[in-house]
mmCIF file of C-alpha atoms in Angstrom:
data_model
loop_
_atom_site.group_PDB
_atom_site.id
_atom_site.type_symbol
_atom_site.label_atom_id
_atom_site.label_comp_id
_atom_site.label_asym_id
_atom_site.label_seq_id
_atom_site.Cartn_x
_atom_site.Cartn_y
_atom_site.Cartn_z
ATOM 1 C CA UNK U 1 4.902 17.870 -1.613
ATOM 2 C CA UNK U 2 1.553 16.803 -3.092
ATOM 3 C CA UNK U 3 -0.302 14.237 -1.059
ATOM 4 C CA UNK U 4 -3.387 12.079 -1.051
ATOM 5 C CA UNK U 5 -5.893 13.239 1.548
ATOM 6 C CA UNK U 6 -8.703 11.210 3.068
ATOM 7 C CA UNK U 7 -11.753 11.979 5.172
ATOM 8 C CA UNK U 8 -12.936 11.047 7.684
ATOM 9 C CA UNK U 9 -9.936 9.785 9.592
ATOM 10 C CA UNK U 10 -12.197 7.677 11.757
ATOM 11 C CA UNK U 11 -15.849 6.718 11.470
ATOM 12 C CA UNK U 12 -18.027 4.551 13.661
ATOM 13 C CA UNK U 13 -21.202 3.283 12.045
ATOM 14 C CA UNK U 14 -23.979 0.872 12.852
ATOM 15 C CA UNK U 15 -24.258 -2.391 10.967
ATOM 16 C CA UNK U 16 -26.457 -1.998 7.918
ATOM 17 C CA UNK U 17 -25.761 1.707 7.492
ATOM 18 C CA UNK U 18 -24.263 3.227 4.366
ATOM 19 C CA UNK U 19 -20.801 4.739 4.589
ATOM 20 C CA UNK U 20 -18.971 7.004 2.162
ATOM 21 C CA UNK U 21 -15.220 7.412 2.468
ATOM 22 C CA UNK U 22 -13.738 10.352 0.637
ATOM 23 C CA UNK U 23 -10.372 10.884 -0.960
ATOM 24 C CA UNK U 24 -8.650 13.658 -2.870
ATOM 25 C CA UNK U 25 -5.908 12.054 -4.975
ATOM 26 C CA UNK U 26 -2.821 13.910 -6.184
ATOM 27 C CA UNK U 27 -4.042 16.332 -8.822
ATOM 28 C CA UNK U 28 -2.219 15.170 -11.966
ATOM 29 C CA UNK U 29 -2.642 11.466 -11.243
ATOM 30 C CA UNK U 30 -4.794 9.295 -13.437
ATOM 31 C CA UNK U 31 -5.066 5.980 -11.589
ATOM 32 C CA UNK U 32 -6.927 5.688 -8.340
ATOM 33 C CA UNK U 33 -7.162 2.831 -5.870
ATOM 34 C CA UNK U 34 -8.707 1.687 -2.652
ATOM 35 C CA UNK U 35 -6.948 -0.767 -0.337
ATOM 36 C CA UNK U 36 -7.894 -1.908 3.110
ATOM 37 C CA UNK U 37 -6.273 -3.487 6.109
ATOM 38 C CA UNK U 38 -8.276 -5.473 8.621
ATOM 39 C CA UNK U 39 -6.555 -5.339 11.986
ATOM 40 C CA UNK U 40 -3.743 -7.884 12.139
ATOM 41 C CA UNK U 41 -3.975 -8.794 8.462
ATOM 42 C CA UNK U 42 -2.199 -7.758 5.278
ATOM 43 C CA UNK U 43 -3.000 -4.626 3.351
ATOM 44 C CA UNK U 44 -5.198 -5.867 0.490
ATOM 45 C CA UNK U 45 -6.274 -4.433 -2.818
ATOM 46 C CA UNK U 46 -9.937 -3.579 -3.320
ATOM 47 C CA UNK U 47 -10.316 -1.715 -6.601
ATOM 48 C CA UNK U 48 -8.567 0.371 -9.214
ATOM 49 C CA UNK U 49 -10.190 3.144 -11.241
ATOM 50 C CA UNK U 50 -9.059 4.761 -14.469
ATOM 51 C CA UNK U 51 -10.731 6.882 -17.097
ATOM 52 C CA UNK U 52 -13.945 7.036 -15.077
ATOM 53 C CA UNK U 53 -14.386 3.323 -14.730
ATOM 54 C CA UNK U 54 -13.260 0.399 -12.646
ATOM 55 C CA UNK U 55 -10.232 -1.253 -14.276
ATOM 56 C CA UNK U 56 -9.901 -4.079 -11.776
ATOM 57 C CA UNK U 57 -11.560 -5.215 -8.583
ATOM 58 C CA UNK U 58 -10.849 -7.930 -6.070
ATOM 59 C CA UNK U 59 -13.244 -10.613 -4.892
ATOM 60 C CA UNK U 60 -13.751 -8.537 -1.732
ATOM 61 C CA UNK U 61 -15.264 -5.737 -3.807
ATOM 62 C CA UNK U 62 -18.758 -7.134 -4.104
ATOM 63 C CA UNK U 63 -22.058 -5.422 -4.887
ATOM 64 C CA UNK U 64 -22.030 -3.691 -1.512
ATOM 65 C CA UNK U 65 -19.091 -1.577 -2.643
ATOM 66 C CA UNK U 66 -18.986 1.148 -5.257
ATOM 67 C CA UNK U 67 -16.563 3.878 -6.268
ATOM 68 C CA UNK U 68 -17.121 7.181 -7.931
ATOM 69 C CA UNK U 69 -15.208 10.217 -9.100
ATOM 70 C CA UNK U 70 -18.033 12.711 -9.010
ATOM 71 C CA UNK U 71 -16.295 16.002 -9.763
ATOM 72 C CA UNK U 72 -12.797 15.473 -11.147
ATOM 73 C CA UNK U 73 -11.063 15.878 -7.802
ATOM 74 C CA UNK U 74 -12.765 13.610 -5.273
ATOM 75 C CA UNK U 75 -12.704 9.824 -5.339
ATOM 76 C CA UNK U 76 -15.176 8.068 -3.084
ATOM 77 C CA UNK U 77 -15.729 4.570 -1.770
ATOM 78 C CA UNK U 78 -19.275 3.722 -0.767
ATOM 79 C CA UNK U 79 -20.251 0.713 1.295
ATOM 80 C CA UNK U 80 -23.983 0.322 0.871
ATOM 81 C CA UNK U 81 -24.889 -1.781 3.904
ATOM 82 C CA UNK U 82 -22.000 -2.219 6.276
ATOM 83 C CA UNK U 83 -21.219 -5.498 8.005
ATOM 84 C CA UNK U 84 -19.103 -6.096 11.094
ATOM 85 C CA UNK U 85 -16.380 -7.592 8.919
ATOM 86 C CA UNK U 86 -16.060 -4.330 6.984
ATOM 87 C CA UNK U 87 -14.303 -2.831 10.012
ATOM 88 C CA UNK U 88 -10.851 -1.943 8.709
ATOM 89 C CA UNK U 89 -8.489 0.857 7.759
ATOM 90 C CA UNK U 90 -9.307 1.951 4.212
ATOM 91 C CA UNK U 91 -6.528 3.522 2.186
ATOM 92 C CA UNK U 92 -6.965 5.591 -0.923
ATOM 93 C CA UNK U 93 -4.036 5.753 -3.342
ATOM 94 C CA UNK U 94 -3.160 7.270 -6.698
ATOM 95 C CA UNK U 95 -0.465 7.026 -9.359
ATOM 96 C CA UNK U 96 0.433 8.710 -12.622
ATOM 97 C CA UNK U 97 1.443 7.314 -15.983
ATOM 98 C CA UNK U 98 5.131 8.114 -15.671
ATOM 99 C CA UNK U 99 7.722 5.609 -14.701
ATOM 100 C CA UNK U 100 9.677 2.794 -16.224
ATOM 101 C CA UNK U 101 7.482 0.812 -18.570
ATOM 102 C CA UNK U 102 6.295 -2.492 -17.147
ATOM 103 C CA UNK U 103 7.891 -1.664 -13.803
ATOM 104 C CA UNK U 104 4.984 -0.260 -11.954
ATOM 105 C CA UNK U 105 4.635 3.398 -11.118
ATOM 106 C CA UNK U 106 5.014 4.648 -7.561
ATOM 107 C CA UNK U 107 1.672 4.550 -5.814
ATOM 108 C CA UNK U 108 1.030 7.274 -3.249
ATOM 109 C CA UNK U 109 -1.185 6.493 -0.284
ATOM 110 C CA UNK U 110 -3.366 8.606 1.961
ATOM 111 C CA UNK U 111 -3.323 8.311 5.737
ATOM 112 C CA UNK U 112 -6.329 6.040 5.780
ATOM 113 C CA UNK U 113 -9.867 6.114 7.117
ATOM 114 C CA UNK U 114 -10.469 3.859 10.054
ATOM 115 C CA UNK U 115 -13.978 2.372 9.835
ATOM 116 C CA UNK U 116 -15.528 0.664 12.827
ATOM 117 C CA UNK U 117 -18.832 -1.126 12.314
ATOM 118 C CA UNK U 118 -20.763 -1.866 15.499
ATOM 119 C CA UNK R 1 -2.364 -14.763 -6.354
ATOM 120 C CA UNK R 2 1.174 -13.703 -5.480
ATOM 121 C CA UNK R 3 2.691 -15.137 -2.307
ATOM 122 C CA UNK R 4 4.796 -12.439 -0.682
ATOM 123 C CA UNK R 5 6.556 -13.176 2.581
ATOM 124 C CA UNK R 6 8.491 -10.858 4.825
ATOM 125 C CA UNK R 7 10.774 -11.761 7.700
ATOM 126 C CA UNK R 8 11.162 -11.245 10.482
ATOM 127 C CA UNK R 9 7.663 -10.205 11.447
ATOM 128 C CA UNK R 10 9.025 -7.864 14.093
ATOM 129 C CA UNK R 11 12.372 -6.609 15.167
ATOM 130 C CA UNK R 12 13.633 -4.666 18.193
ATOM 131 C CA UNK R 13 17.029 -3.005 17.877
ATOM 132 C CA UNK R 14 19.015 -0.447 19.820
ATOM 133 C CA UNK R 15 19.681 3.021 18.501
ATOM 134 C CA UNK R 16 22.794 2.913 16.340
ATOM 135 C CA UNK R 17 22.415 -0.734 15.358
ATOM 136 C CA UNK R 18 22.293 -1.638 11.709
ATOM 137 C CA UNK R 19 19.589 -4.023 10.660
ATOM 138 C CA UNK R 20 18.139 -5.766 7.669
ATOM 139 C CA UNK R 21 15.060 -7.698 6.719
ATOM 140 C CA UNK R 22 13.854 -9.774 3.835
ATOM 141 C CA UNK R 23 11.062 -9.822 1.306
ATOM 142 C CA UNK R 24 10.468 -13.034 -0.685
ATOM 143 C CA UNK R 25 8.315 -13.075 -3.784
ATOM 144 C CA UNK R 26 7.671 -15.320 -6.794
ATOM 145 C CA UNK R 27 10.568 -14.918 -9.242
ATOM 146 C CA UNK R 28 8.587 -15.883 -12.325
ATOM 147 C CA UNK R 29 7.056 -13.022 -14.362
ATOM 148 C CA UNK R 30 8.832 -10.448 -12.247
ATOM 149 C CA UNK R 31 8.115 -6.808 -13.070
ATOM 150 C CA UNK R 32 9.168 -4.771 -10.076
ATOM 151 C CA UNK R 33 9.159 -4.583 -6.310
ATOM 152 C CA UNK R 34 7.918 -1.684 -4.212
ATOM 153 C CA UNK R 35 9.135 -0.965 -0.689
ATOM 154 C CA UNK R 36 7.038 1.179 1.660
ATOM 155 C CA UNK R 37 7.616 2.547 5.115
ATOM 156 C CA UNK R 38 4.470 2.886 7.224
ATOM 157 C CA UNK R 39 4.429 4.764 10.493
ATOM 158 C CA UNK R 40 1.397 4.478 12.745
ATOM 159 C CA UNK R 41 -1.276 7.075 11.926
ATOM 160 C CA UNK R 42 0.533 8.163 8.771
ATOM 161 C CA UNK R 43 0.279 7.189 5.139
ATOM 162 C CA UNK R 44 2.532 4.435 3.776
ATOM 163 C CA UNK R 45 5.531 6.241 2.318
ATOM 164 C CA UNK R 46 7.053 4.948 -0.912
ATOM 165 C CA UNK R 47 10.745 4.171 -0.406
ATOM 166 C CA UNK R 48 11.887 2.387 -3.559
ATOM 167 C CA UNK R 49 10.648 0.867 -6.786
ATOM 168 C CA UNK R 50 13.148 -1.792 -7.815
ATOM 169 C CA UNK R 51 13.161 -3.299 -11.254
ATOM 170 C CA UNK R 52 16.460 -4.894 -12.326
ATOM 171 C CA UNK R 53 18.228 -7.944 -10.961
ATOM 172 C CA UNK R 54 21.148 -6.714 -8.896
ATOM 173 C CA UNK R 55 19.545 -3.295 -8.379
ATOM 174 C CA UNK R 56 20.700 -1.455 -5.309
ATOM 175 C CA UNK R 57 18.922 1.718 -4.241
ATOM 176 C CA UNK R 58 19.647 4.083 -1.408
ATOM 177 C CA UNK R 59 17.740 6.784 0.441
ATOM 178 C CA UNK R 60 19.697 8.268 3.308
ATOM 179 C CA UNK R 61 20.529 5.460 5.736
ATOM 180 C CA UNK R 62 18.135 3.030 4.066
ATOM 181 C CA UNK R 63 19.150 0.883 1.123
ATOM 182 C CA UNK R 64 17.693 -2.083 -0.686
ATOM 183 C CA UNK R 65 18.972 -4.813 -2.968
ATOM 184 C CA UNK R 66 17.121 -7.034 -5.383
ATOM 185 C CA UNK R 67 17.620 -10.592 -6.613
ATOM 186 C CA UNK R 68 14.944 -11.390 -9.176
ATOM 187 C CA UNK R 69 16.327 -14.823 -10.063
ATOM 188 C CA UNK R 70 15.875 -16.203 -6.581
ATOM 189 C CA UNK R 71 12.984 -13.929 -5.664
ATOM 190 C CA UNK R 72 14.124 -11.847 -2.726
ATOM 191 C CA UNK R 73 14.950 -8.305 -1.717
ATOM 192 C CA UNK R 74 16.780 -7.077 1.353
ATOM 193 C CA UNK R 75 16.169 -3.760 3.060
ATOM 194 C CA UNK R 76 19.051 -2.412 5.148
ATOM 195 C CA UNK R 77 19.007 0.373 7.706
ATOM 196 C CA UNK R 78 22.379 1.663 8.808
ATOM 197 C CA UNK R 79 22.686 3.210 12.267
ATOM 198 C CA UNK R 80 19.006 2.860 13.218
ATOM 199 C CA UNK R 81 17.323 5.831 14.862
ATOM 200 C CA UNK R 82 14.068 5.923 16.860
ATOM 201 C CA UNK R 83 12.406 7.711 13.940
ATOM 202 C CA UNK R 84 13.042 4.605 11.805
ATOM 203 C CA UNK R 85 10.474 2.771 13.930
ATOM 204 C CA UNK R 86 7.763 1.762 11.497
ATOM 205 C CA UNK R 87 6.380 -1.164 9.559
ATOM 206 C CA UNK R 88 8.264 -1.854 6.344
ATOM 207 C CA UNK R 89 6.168 -3.356 3.580
ATOM 208 C CA UNK R 90 7.196 -4.843 0.275
ATOM 209 C CA UNK R 91 4.860 -5.385 -2.664
ATOM 210 C CA UNK R 92 5.337 -6.634 -6.190
ATOM 211 C CA UNK R 93 2.912 -4.922 -8.541
ATOM 212 C CA UNK R 94 0.596 -6.692 -10.916
ATOM 213 C CA UNK R 95 0.333 -4.547 -14.015
ATOM 214 C CA UNK R 96 -3.323 -3.961 -14.802
ATOM 215 C CA UNK R 97 -4.528 -4.292 -18.386
ATOM 216 C CA UNK R 98 -6.128 -0.875 -18.241
ATOM 217 C CA UNK R 99 -3.015 0.683 -16.760
ATOM 218 C CA UNK R 100 -1.881 1.270 -13.205
ATOM 219 C CA UNK R 101 -0.767 -1.406 -10.786
ATOM 220 C CA UNK R 102 -2.216 -3.669 -8.157
ATOM 221 C CA UNK R 103 0.126 -4.149 -5.227
ATOM 222 C CA UNK R 104 0.222 -7.429 -3.336
ATOM 223 C CA UNK R 105 1.622 -6.597 0.072
ATOM 224 C CA UNK R 106 3.640 -8.811 2.350
ATOM 225 C CA UNK R 107 2.826 -9.032 6.042
ATOM 226 C CA UNK R 108 5.408 -6.387 6.824
ATOM 227 C CA UNK R 109 8.320 -6.188 9.234
ATOM 228 C CA UNK R 110 7.579 -4.083 12.280
ATOM 229 C CA UNK R 111 10.753 -2.345 13.412
ATOM 230 C CA UNK R 112 11.132 -0.747 16.827
ATOM 231 C CA UNK R 113 14.303 1.191 17.560
ATOM 232 C CA UNK R 114 14.923 1.772 21.240
ATOM 233 C CA UNK R 115 17.110 4.375 22.898
#
């Protein structure tokens, strides 16, 4: 069964360093997302990406964050200058255009990248 | 901002027990409700997308019902097994103008099934 894959599974970085989290969404999907979960908190939406541009972003997704789909298969999340509070599990997800109109298509998640900022 | 609540927060049951838990969500402007099962160190697995009031969906021993008028969904597990141990998340989607969905997750119900 097709799946969303993410790398790295775990990264430790120093505060202020740049981090790039990588994702390979399911190949025929068109919508791509990043979510995160800070330990003990809810899974929260960061950004959605469609047709090579951001379609929606949350208030968490400030100028320190950026996303890119550089080559038609990878989807990356970059954090320019990490802060301690960026420590979280980051999930990539994707969905296609099929499904019941107005119902919401199934969104498929990767296993997550655990980021620890020290 | 959607307020999505799940209860209980955690649940311990014995193997073979049947169990259920609740997801509450705003009933106005309802589109759908997603249920996910999330095992530690694995990706959240989509269980159901529920859309119609009175919907009932089933996947093996797991089933879910939906009441859009009062804003709740129940997830049932019949004859729990240790492999059912996971966090169960519900999320109504917000349909994005450009397409796709934004999920607003509840806090989850953490289920532990003991031998």
